[in-house]
């Protein structure tokens, strides 16, 4: 009994032709997932005690080193972008400034300190 192997050669070629695009597609999906994960935002919540007033500040670290400090003060939400600082970490929108160094922080409105003596709890 003779067996014709040429029929299997056609199936193998067809299988390879199907697998190459599937593998390429799978690799592209995996790489796009890695790219998406690289752009996720990091969020850190810091709890300060400023004299008798508690203050919660949320630091959002986005893609490309953009960072923002969010906090609620006198019923108003403030979202301050990070700005250059000679010492510590400074966030300001031009009116309000949140400045922290180590475990301590304060808030300014213009040039005047309005919340002082903040320490991480």
mmCIF file of C-alpha atoms in Angstrom:
data_model
loop_
_atom_site.group_PDB
_atom_site.id
_atom_site.type_symbol
_atom_site.label_atom_id
_atom_site.label_comp_id
_atom_site.label_asym_id
_atom_site.label_seq_id
_atom_site.Cartn_x
_atom_site.Cartn_y
_atom_site.Cartn_z
ATOM 1 C CA UNK A 1 0.000 0.000 0.000
ATOM 2 C CA UNK A 2 1.457 3.255 -1.130
ATOM 3 C CA UNK A 3 0.789 6.523 0.648
ATOM 4 C CA UNK A 4 0.817 9.902 -1.082
ATOM 5 C CA UNK A 5 2.710 12.353 1.186
ATOM 6 C CA UNK A 6 2.290 15.294 -1.174
ATOM 7 C CA UNK A 7 -1.171 16.017 0.257
ATOM 8 C CA UNK A 8 0.406 16.693 3.683
ATOM 9 C CA UNK A 9 2.932 19.113 2.194
ATOM 10 C CA UNK A 10 0.039 21.296 1.013
ATOM 11 C CA UNK A 11 -1.571 21.227 4.479
ATOM 12 C CA UNK A 12 1.721 22.133 6.193
ATOM 13 C CA UNK A 13 2.268 25.079 3.840
ATOM 14 C CA UNK A 14 -1.285 26.290 4.454
ATOM 15 C CA UNK A 15 -0.796 25.930 8.224
ATOM 16 C CA UNK A 16 2.412 27.971 8.117
ATOM 17 C CA UNK A 17 0.682 30.636 6.045
ATOM 18 C CA UNK A 18 -2.054 30.884 8.681
ATOM 19 C CA UNK A 19 0.253 30.808 11.715
ATOM 20 C CA UNK A 20 2.591 33.625 10.619
ATOM 21 C CA UNK A 21 -0.124 36.332 10.562
ATOM 22 C CA UNK A 22 -1.621 34.982 13.800
ATOM 23 C CA UNK A 23 1.718 35.124 15.600
ATOM 24 C CA UNK A 24 2.444 38.577 14.212
ATOM 25 C CA UNK A 25 -0.964 39.770 15.416
ATOM 26 C CA UNK A 26 -0.414 38.281 18.881
ATOM 27 C CA UNK A 27 2.964 40.010 19.195
ATOM 28 C CA UNK A 28 1.451 43.361 18.150
ATOM 29 C CA UNK A 29 -1.339 43.012 20.719
ATOM 30 C CA UNK A 30 1.160 42.216 23.476
ATOM 31 C CA UNK A 31 3.360 45.173 22.544
ATOM 32 C CA UNK A 32 0.426 47.579 22.460
ATOM 33 C CA UNK A 33 -0.557 46.355 25.935
ATOM 34 C CA UNK A 34 2.929 47.143 27.221
ATOM 35 C CA UNK A 35 2.687 50.611 25.710
ATOM 36 C CA UNK A 36 -0.660 51.202 27.422
ATOM 37 C CA UNK A 37 0.720 50.089 30.785
ATOM 38 C CA UNK A 38 3.603 52.496 30.412
ATOM 39 C CA UNK A 39 1.198 55.466 30.280
ATOM 40 C CA UNK A 40 -0.819 54.682 33.371
ATOM 41 C CA UNK A 41 -1.102 57.209 36.126
ATOM 42 C CA UNK A 42 0.404 56.675 39.562
ATOM 43 C CA UNK A 43 -1.677 58.020 42.461
ATOM 44 C CA UNK A 44 -0.434 58.564 46.020
ATOM 45 C CA UNK A 45 -2.578 59.947 48.852
ATOM 46 C CA UNK A 46 -0.816 61.846 51.635
ATOM 47 C CA UNK A 47 -2.512 62.666 54.955
ATOM 48 C CA UNK A 48 -1.178 65.780 56.704
ATOM 49 C CA UNK A 49 -2.069 67.343 60.030
ATOM 50 C CA UNK A 50 -1.785 71.144 59.792
ATOM 51 C CA UNK A 51 -2.190 72.376 63.362
ATOM 52 C CA UNK A 52 -5.775 71.352 64.153
ATOM 53 C CA UNK A 53 -6.773 70.960 60.480
ATOM 54 C CA UNK A 54 -6.396 67.654 58.609
ATOM 55 C CA UNK A 55 -5.323 67.969 54.964
ATOM 56 C CA UNK A 56 -5.436 65.191 52.379
ATOM 57 C CA UNK A 57 -3.306 65.715 49.278
ATOM 58 C CA UNK A 58 -3.452 63.408 46.272
ATOM 59 C CA UNK A 59 -0.347 63.343 44.088
ATOM 60 C CA UNK A 60 -0.986 62.157 40.529
ATOM 61 C CA UNK A 61 2.091 61.218 38.529
ATOM 62 C CA UNK A 62 1.145 61.000 34.858
ATOM 63 C CA UNK A 63 3.069 60.106 31.760
ATOM 64 C CA UNK A 64 6.161 62.031 30.704
ATOM 65 C CA UNK A 65 6.938 63.168 34.274
ATOM 66 C CA UNK A 66 3.872 65.419 34.609
ATOM 67 C CA UNK A 67 2.735 65.557 38.218
ATOM 68 C CA UNK A 68 -0.174 67.249 39.976
ATOM 69 C CA UNK A 69 -1.231 67.829 43.593
ATOM 70 C CA UNK A 70 -4.980 67.811 44.347
ATOM 71 C CA UNK A 71 -6.492 68.954 47.640
ATOM 72 C CA UNK A 72 -9.668 70.456 49.074
ATOM 73 C CA UNK A 73 -9.325 73.789 50.892
ATOM 74 C CA UNK A 74 -12.259 75.836 52.238
ATOM 75 C CA UNK A 75 -14.669 73.792 50.109
ATOM 76 C CA UNK A 76 -12.763 74.388 46.858
ATOM 77 C CA UNK A 77 -10.833 71.692 45.015
ATOM 78 C CA UNK A 78 -7.389 72.747 43.834
ATOM 79 C CA UNK A 79 -5.384 70.879 41.182
ATOM 80 C CA UNK A 80 -1.877 72.306 41.046
ATOM 81 C CA UNK A 81 0.724 71.269 38.457
ATOM 82 C CA UNK A 82 4.273 70.599 39.604
ATOM 83 C CA UNK A 83 6.686 73.469 39.027
ATOM 84 C CA UNK A 84 10.451 73.839 39.414
ATOM 85 C CA UNK A 85 11.727 74.051 42.973
ATOM 86 C CA UNK A 86 15.174 74.681 44.405
ATOM 87 C CA UNK A 87 14.335 72.501 47.402
ATOM 88 C CA UNK A 88 11.492 70.081 48.101
ATOM 89 C CA UNK A 89 8.533 69.562 45.771
ATOM 90 C CA UNK A 90 6.418 72.517 44.661
ATOM 91 C CA UNK A 91 3.007 72.605 42.955
ATOM 92 C CA UNK A 92 1.449 75.887 41.858
ATOM 93 C CA UNK A 93 -1.262 77.305 39.615
ATOM 94 C CA UNK A 94 0.032 80.868 39.986
ATOM 95 C CA UNK A 95 -2.375 81.681 42.829
ATOM 96 C CA UNK A 96 -2.119 78.729 45.205
ATOM 97 C CA UNK A 97 1.121 76.906 45.990
ATOM 98 C CA UNK A 98 1.542 73.609 47.831
ATOM 99 C CA UNK A 99 5.145 73.073 48.898
ATOM 100 C CA UNK A 100 6.459 69.975 50.630
ATOM 101 C CA UNK A 101 9.848 68.842 51.810
ATOM 102 C CA UNK A 102 10.328 65.561 53.623
ATOM 103 C CA UNK A 103 7.398 65.077 56.017
ATOM 104 C CA UNK A 104 6.419 68.771 56.176
ATOM 105 C CA UNK A 105 4.351 71.045 53.926
ATOM 106 C CA UNK A 106 2.555 74.381 53.689
ATOM 107 C CA UNK A 107 0.123 76.183 51.364
ATOM 108 C CA UNK A 108 0.423 79.742 50.077
ATOM 109 C CA UNK A 109 -2.098 82.043 48.385
ATOM 110 C CA UNK A 110 -0.006 84.534 46.485
ATOM 111 C CA UNK A 111 2.963 85.334 48.724
ATOM 112 C CA UNK A 112 1.066 84.702 51.973
ATOM 113 C CA UNK A 113 1.248 81.372 53.828
ATOM 114 C CA UNK A 114 -2.354 80.400 54.632
ATOM 115 C CA UNK A 115 -1.853 76.814 55.891
ATOM 116 C CA UNK A 116 1.296 76.115 57.843
ATOM 117 C CA UNK A 117 2.875 73.546 60.098
ATOM 118 C CA UNK A 118 1.654 70.536 58.100
ATOM 119 C CA UNK A 119 3.195 67.198 59.055
ATOM 120 C CA UNK A 120 2.532 63.771 57.562
ATOM 121 C CA UNK A 121 0.401 61.637 59.846
#
